[in-house]
Amino acid sequence: MEHSLQDTISLLTRTPAALNALLRDLPETWTFRNEGENTWSAFDVIGHLIHAERTDWMSRAKTILQFGETQAFEPFDREGHARGSQGKLLGPLLDEFARLRSENLDELRALNLRQEDLDRRGRHPALGTVTLSQLLATWAAHDLTHLHQISRIMAHQYREDVGPWSRYLGVLQCSGHSAS
């Protein structure tokens, strides 16, 4: 599949509503539990997404457009969400994520990107040369990764309760990417 900016924006637009529908007003037993030591809860994932909206996607897009490969992106603190989420409630965090995402997508649309812009290259501090198109596709895939992760975290809470059916529930067999 060839990357389509319009499809990417369409997907990115839907993520806040999907998270809101899945998580808002659930008891904290659902949103604060994780999959074990060194894993995240749904609450942590929302904090991570907020942190990424503030410090990752649009700042990197602007770095590519302004500096190309001459300036590497600022490294992303994958645990940076912990400070920003501490002591907050999930509902306001969901609202904050929706607001930040809307603002970022408005800013992205205002760039009026053309194919030659999407082909522009930047420099990731660990991955090396990347294109703006790859960054934007990664933003969408990142959302999908965390939607999957939240589903897996929540299903994990039923791991004992489902008994022998667990072998038929792929979400309970999936492992990996728990903290990112």
PDB file of C-alpha atoms in Angstrom:
ATOM      1  CA  MET A   1       0.000   0.000   0.000  1.00  0.00           C
ATOM      2  CA  GLU A   2       1.380   3.398  -0.942  1.00  0.00           C
ATOM      3  CA  HIS A   3       1.318   5.991   1.832  1.00  0.00           C
ATOM      4  CA  SER A   4      -1.580   8.419   1.517  1.00  0.00           C
ATOM      5  CA  LEU A   5      -1.437  11.570   3.628  1.00  0.00           C
ATOM      6  CA  GLN A   6      -5.219  11.916   3.518  1.00  0.00           C
ATOM      7  CA  ASP A   7      -5.699   8.341   4.772  1.00  0.00           C
ATOM      8  CA  THR A   8      -3.137   8.928   7.515  1.00  0.00           C
ATOM      9  CA  ILE A   9      -4.924  12.080   8.662  1.00  0.00           C
ATOM     10  CA  SER A  10      -8.242  10.227   8.551  1.00  0.00           C
ATOM     11  CA  LEU A  11      -6.888   7.530  10.850  1.00  0.00           C
ATOM     12  CA  LEU A  12      -5.165   9.995  13.192  1.00  0.00           C
ATOM     13  CA  THR A  13      -8.419  11.940  13.486  1.00  0.00           C
ATOM     14  CA  ARG A  14     -10.269   8.872  14.774  1.00  0.00           C
ATOM     15  CA  THR A  15      -7.880   7.764  17.515  1.00  0.00           C
ATOM     16  CA  PRO A  16      -9.087  10.143  20.262  1.00  0.00           C
ATOM     17  CA  ALA A  17     -12.722   9.082  19.765  1.00  0.00           C
ATOM     18  CA  ALA A  18     -11.771   5.397  19.757  1.00  0.00           C
ATOM     19  CA  LEU A  19      -9.843   5.788  23.011  1.00  0.00           C
ATOM     20  CA  ASN A  20     -12.628   7.845  24.531  1.00  0.00           C
ATOM     21  CA  ALA A  21     -15.238   5.203  23.646  1.00  0.00           C
ATOM     22  CA  LEU A  22     -13.077   2.416  25.042  1.00  0.00           C
ATOM     23  CA  LEU A  23     -11.835   4.021  28.254  1.00  0.00           C
ATOM     24  CA  ARG A  24     -13.945   6.944  29.485  1.00  0.00           C
ATOM     25  CA  ASP A  25     -15.769   6.285  32.757  1.00  0.00           C
ATOM     26  CA  LEU A  26     -14.354   2.800  33.227  1.00  0.00           C
ATOM     27  CA  PRO A  27     -13.467   1.953  36.815  1.00  0.00           C
ATOM     28  CA  GLU A  28      -9.816   2.525  37.700  1.00  0.00           C
ATOM     29  CA  THR A  29      -9.442  -1.233  38.088  1.00  0.00           C
ATOM     30  CA  TRP A  30      -9.553  -1.332  34.284  1.00  0.00           C
ATOM     31  CA  THR A  31      -7.505   1.725  33.492  1.00  0.00           C
ATOM     32  CA  PHE A  32      -4.735   1.501  36.106  1.00  0.00           C
ATOM     33  CA  ARG A  33      -3.937  -2.200  35.927  1.00  0.00           C
ATOM     34  CA  ASN A  34      -1.122  -3.427  33.731  1.00  0.00           C
ATOM     35  CA  GLU A  35       0.280  -6.766  32.546  1.00  0.00           C
ATOM     36  CA  GLY A  36       2.897  -7.106  35.258  1.00  0.00           C
ATOM     37  CA  GLU A  37       6.218  -5.621  36.239  1.00  0.00           C
ATOM     38  CA  ASN A  38       7.641  -3.001  33.869  1.00  0.00           C
ATOM     39  CA  THR A  39       4.472  -2.772  31.768  1.00  0.00           C
ATOM     40  CA  TRP A  40       2.070   0.069  31.217  1.00  0.00           C
ATOM     41  CA  SER A  41      -1.582   0.521  32.114  1.00  0.00           C
ATOM     42  CA  ALA A  42      -4.134   2.088  29.763  1.00  0.00           C
ATOM     43  CA  PHE A  43      -3.665   5.281  31.805  1.00  0.00           C
ATOM     44  CA  ASP A  44       0.076   5.188  31.093  1.00  0.00           C
ATOM     45  CA  VAL A  45      -0.540   4.704  27.372  1.00  0.00           C
ATOM     46  CA  ILE A  46      -2.769   7.789  27.250  1.00  0.00           C
ATOM     47  CA  GLY A  47      -0.064   9.772  29.039  1.00  0.00           C
ATOM     48  CA  HIS A  48       2.494   8.494  26.522  1.00  0.00           C
ATOM     49  CA  LEU A  49       0.288   9.531  23.596  1.00  0.00           C
ATOM     50  CA  ILE A  50      -0.086  13.027  25.078  1.00  0.00           C
ATOM     51  CA  HIS A  51       3.663  13.299  25.550  1.00  0.00           C
ATOM     52  CA  ALA A  52       4.192  12.260  21.918  1.00  0.00           C
ATOM     53  CA  GLU A  53       1.666  14.851  20.708  1.00  0.00           C
ATOM     54  CA  ARG A  54       3.585  17.538  22.558  1.00  0.00           C
ATOM     55  CA  THR A  55       7.152  16.556  21.762  1.00  0.00           C
ATOM     56  CA  ASP A  56       7.370  14.148  18.847  1.00  0.00           C
ATOM     57  CA  TRP A  57       5.310  14.130  15.667  1.00  0.00           C
ATOM     58  CA  MET A  58       4.843  17.741  14.663  1.00  0.00           C
ATOM     59  CA  SER A  59       8.163  18.933  16.035  1.00  0.00           C
ATOM     60  CA  ARG A  60       9.911  16.262  13.963  1.00  0.00           C
ATOM     61  CA  ALA A  61       7.867  17.103  10.882  1.00  0.00           C
ATOM     62  CA  LYS A  62       8.867  20.755  11.245  1.00  0.00           C
ATOM     63  CA  THR A  63      12.511  19.769  11.763  1.00  0.00           C
ATOM     64  CA  ILE A  64      12.459  17.838   8.486  1.00  0.00           C
ATOM     65  CA  LEU A  65      10.841  20.717   6.617  1.00  0.00           C
ATOM     66  CA  GLN A  66      13.153  23.346   8.091  1.00  0.00           C
ATOM     67  CA  PHE A  67      16.490  21.544   8.379  1.00  0.00           C
ATOM     68  CA  GLY A  68      16.285  18.350   6.341  1.00  0.00           C
ATOM     69  CA  GLU A  69      19.093  15.981   7.280  1.00  0.00           C
ATOM     70  CA  THR A  70      21.342  18.719   8.670  1.00  0.00           C
ATOM     71  CA  GLN A  71      19.772  18.585  12.143  1.00  0.00           C
ATOM     72  CA  ALA A  72      18.811  15.381  13.923  1.00  0.00           C
ATOM     73  CA  PHE A  73      15.515  15.137  15.772  1.00  0.00           C
ATOM     74  CA  GLU A  74      15.521  15.652  19.501  1.00  0.00           C
ATOM     75  CA  PRO A  75      15.562  12.210  21.154  1.00  0.00           C
ATOM     76  CA  PHE A  76      12.115  11.129  22.371  1.00  0.00           C
ATOM     77  CA  ASP A  77      11.810  10.304  26.069  1.00  0.00           C
ATOM     78  CA  ARG A  78       9.610   7.196  25.965  1.00  0.00           C
ATOM     79  CA  GLU A  79       9.003   7.474  29.717  1.00  0.00           C
ATOM     80  CA  GLY A  80       8.456  11.246  29.686  1.00  0.00           C
ATOM     81  CA  HIS A  81       4.728  10.819  30.180  1.00  0.00           C
ATOM     82  CA  ALA A  82       5.088   9.781  33.820  1.00  0.00           C
ATOM     83  CA  ARG A  83       5.745  13.308  35.082  1.00  0.00           C
ATOM     84  CA  GLY A  84       2.966  14.878  33.037  1.00  0.00           C
ATOM     85  CA  SER A  85       0.296  12.362  34.041  1.00  0.00           C
ATOM     86  CA  GLN A  86       1.075  12.090  37.728  1.00  0.00           C
ATOM     87  CA  GLY A  87      -1.894  12.927  39.928  1.00  0.00           C
ATOM     88  CA  LYS A  88      -4.299  13.420  37.009  1.00  0.00           C
ATOM     89  CA  LEU A  89      -7.557  11.675  36.187  1.00  0.00           C
ATOM     90  CA  LEU A  90      -8.100   9.723  32.989  1.00  0.00           C
ATOM     91  CA  GLY A  91     -11.078  11.761  31.744  1.00  0.00           C
ATOM     92  CA  PRO A  92      -9.165  15.051  31.597  1.00  0.00           C
ATOM     93  CA  LEU A  93      -6.210  13.228  29.990  1.00  0.00           C
ATOM     94  CA  LEU A  94      -8.486  11.884  27.257  1.00  0.00           C
ATOM     95  CA  ASP A  95      -9.752  15.441  26.711  1.00  0.00           C
ATOM     96  CA  GLU A  96      -6.199  16.770  26.605  1.00  0.00           C
ATOM     97  CA  PHE A  97      -5.157  14.136  24.079  1.00  0.00           C
ATOM     98  CA  ALA A  98      -8.144  14.958  21.854  1.00  0.00           C
ATOM     99  CA  ARG A  99      -7.357  18.685  22.010  1.00  0.00           C
ATOM    100  CA  LEU A 100      -3.646  18.232  21.270  1.00  0.00           C
ATOM    101  CA  ARG A 101      -4.346  15.833  18.416  1.00  0.00           C
ATOM    102  CA  SER A 102      -6.858  18.225  16.882  1.00  0.00           C
ATOM    103  CA  GLU A 103      -4.379  21.106  17.119  1.00  0.00           C
ATOM    104  CA  ASN A 104      -1.584  19.011  15.605  1.00  0.00           C
ATOM    105  CA  LEU A 105      -3.746  17.844  12.725  1.00  0.00           C
ATOM    106  CA  ASP A 106      -4.881  21.408  12.040  1.00  0.00           C
ATOM    107  CA  GLU A 107      -1.214  22.407  11.943  1.00  0.00           C
ATOM    108  CA  LEU A 108      -0.376  19.455   9.669  1.00  0.00           C
ATOM    109  CA  ARG A 109      -3.197  20.332   7.259  1.00  0.00           C
ATOM    110  CA  ALA A 110      -2.082  23.978   7.210  1.00  0.00           C
ATOM    111  CA  LEU A 111       1.324  22.881   5.880  1.00  0.00           C
ATOM    112  CA  ASN A 112      -0.405  21.980   2.573  1.00  0.00           C
ATOM    113  CA  LEU A 113       2.162  19.250   1.995  1.00  0.00           C
ATOM    114  CA  ARG A 114       2.921  18.155  -1.543  1.00  0.00           C
ATOM    115  CA  GLN A 115       4.570  14.901  -2.612  1.00  0.00           C
ATOM    116  CA  GLU A 116       7.975  16.575  -2.792  1.00  0.00           C
ATOM    117  CA  ASP A 117       7.515  17.648   0.853  1.00  0.00           C
ATOM    118  CA  LEU A 118       6.621  14.090   1.871  1.00  0.00           C
ATOM    119  CA  ASP A 119       9.787  12.858   0.164  1.00  0.00           C
ATOM    120  CA  ARG A 120      11.985  15.241   2.162  1.00  0.00           C
ATOM    121  CA  ARG A 121      14.486  13.561   4.428  1.00  0.00           C
ATOM    122  CA  GLY A 122      15.339  14.122   8.052  1.00  0.00           C
ATOM    123  CA  ARG A 123      17.700  12.492  10.500  1.00  0.00           C
ATOM    124  CA  HIS A 124      16.482  10.344  13.371  1.00  0.00           C
ATOM    125  CA  PRO A 125      19.055  10.134  16.201  1.00  0.00           C
ATOM    126  CA  ALA A 126      18.969   6.313  16.235  1.00  0.00           C
ATOM    127  CA  LEU A 127      17.494   5.247  12.893  1.00  0.00           C
ATOM    128  CA  GLY A 128      19.355   7.593  10.571  1.00  0.00           C
ATOM    129  CA  THR A 129      17.732   8.993   7.434  1.00  0.00           C
ATOM    130  CA  VAL A 130      13.922   8.960   7.334  1.00  0.00           C
ATOM    131  CA  THR A 131      11.375  10.726   5.144  1.00  0.00           C
ATOM    132  CA  LEU A 132       8.497  12.932   6.220  1.00  0.00           C
ATOM    133  CA  SER A 133       6.154  10.368   4.671  1.00  0.00           C
ATOM    134  CA  GLN A 134       7.675   7.642   6.865  1.00  0.00           C
ATOM    135  CA  LEU A 135       7.315   9.819   9.959  1.00  0.00           C
ATOM    136  CA  LEU A 136       3.638  10.466   9.261  1.00  0.00           C
ATOM    137  CA  ALA A 137       2.925   6.794   8.504  1.00  0.00           C
ATOM    138  CA  THR A 138       4.703   5.906  11.747  1.00  0.00           C
ATOM    139  CA  TRP A 139       2.470   8.329  13.646  1.00  0.00           C
ATOM    140  CA  ALA A 140      -0.595   6.387  12.446  1.00  0.00           C
ATOM    141  CA  ALA A 141       0.981   2.972  13.054  1.00  0.00           C
ATOM    142  CA  HIS A 142       2.019   4.182  16.530  1.00  0.00           C
ATOM    143  CA  ASP A 143      -1.639   4.922  17.292  1.00  0.00           C
ATOM    144  CA  LEU A 144      -2.656   1.465  16.113  1.00  0.00           C
ATOM    145  CA  THR A 145       0.094  -0.140  18.193  1.00  0.00           C
ATOM    146  CA  HIS A 146      -1.209   1.541  21.319  1.00  0.00           C
ATOM    147  CA  LEU A 147      -4.855   0.744  20.563  1.00  0.00           C
ATOM    148  CA  HIS A 148      -3.769  -2.876  20.265  1.00  0.00           C
ATOM    149  CA  GLN A 149      -1.728  -2.580  23.455  1.00  0.00           C
ATOM    150  CA  ILE A 150      -4.678  -1.191  25.431  1.00  0.00           C
ATOM    151  CA  SER A 151      -6.897  -4.031  24.186  1.00  0.00           C
ATOM    152  CA  ARG A 152      -4.251  -6.530  25.232  1.00  0.00           C
ATOM    153  CA  ILE A 153      -3.817  -4.902  28.678  1.00  0.00           C
ATOM    154  CA  MET A 154      -7.549  -5.032  29.280  1.00  0.00           C
ATOM    155  CA  ALA A 155      -7.894  -8.610  28.058  1.00  0.00           C
ATOM    156  CA  HIS A 156      -5.000  -9.562  30.338  1.00  0.00           C
ATOM    157  CA  GLN A 157      -7.231  -8.758  33.311  1.00  0.00           C
ATOM    158  CA  TYR A 158      -9.426 -11.736  32.271  1.00  0.00           C
ATOM    159  CA  ARG A 159      -6.523 -14.158  31.719  1.00  0.00           C
ATOM    160  CA  GLU A 160      -7.514 -16.360  34.675  1.00  0.00           C
ATOM    161  CA  ASP A 161     -11.281 -15.885  34.371  1.00  0.00           C
ATOM    162  CA  VAL A 162     -11.619 -17.224  30.824  1.00  0.00           C
ATOM    163  CA  GLY A 163     -10.249 -20.622  31.793  1.00  0.00           C
ATOM    164  CA  PRO A 164      -9.567 -22.999  28.899  1.00  0.00           C
ATOM    165  CA  TRP A 165     -10.919 -20.542  26.304  1.00  0.00           C
ATOM    166  CA  SER A 166      -7.655 -18.615  26.614  1.00  0.00           C
ATOM    167  CA  ARG A 167      -6.132 -20.798  23.888  1.00  0.00           C
ATOM    168  CA  TYR A 168      -8.679 -19.371  21.412  1.00  0.00           C
ATOM    169  CA  LEU A 169      -8.178 -15.749  22.405  1.00  0.00           C
ATOM    170  CA  GLY A 170      -5.270 -14.369  20.408  1.00  0.00           C
ATOM    171  CA  VAL A 171      -5.195 -11.185  22.452  1.00  0.00           C
ATOM    172  CA  LEU A 172      -4.189 -13.293  25.459  1.00  0.00           C
ATOM    173  CA  GLN A 173      -1.424 -15.004  23.470  1.00  0.00           C
ATOM    174  CA  CYS A 174       0.145 -11.784  22.215  1.00  0.00           C
ATOM    175  CA  SER A 175       3.226 -10.488  23.966  1.00  0.00           C
ATOM    176  CA  GLY A 176       5.718  -7.728  23.471  1.00  0.00           C
ATOM    177  CA  HIS A 177       5.715  -3.965  23.192  1.00  0.00           C
ATOM    178  CA  SER A 178       4.174  -3.619  26.650  1.00  0.00           C
ATOM    179  CA  ALA A 179       6.047  -0.492  27.621  1.00  0.00           C
ATOM    180  CA  SER A 180       6.294   1.356  24.337  1.00  0.00           C
TER     181      SER A 180
END
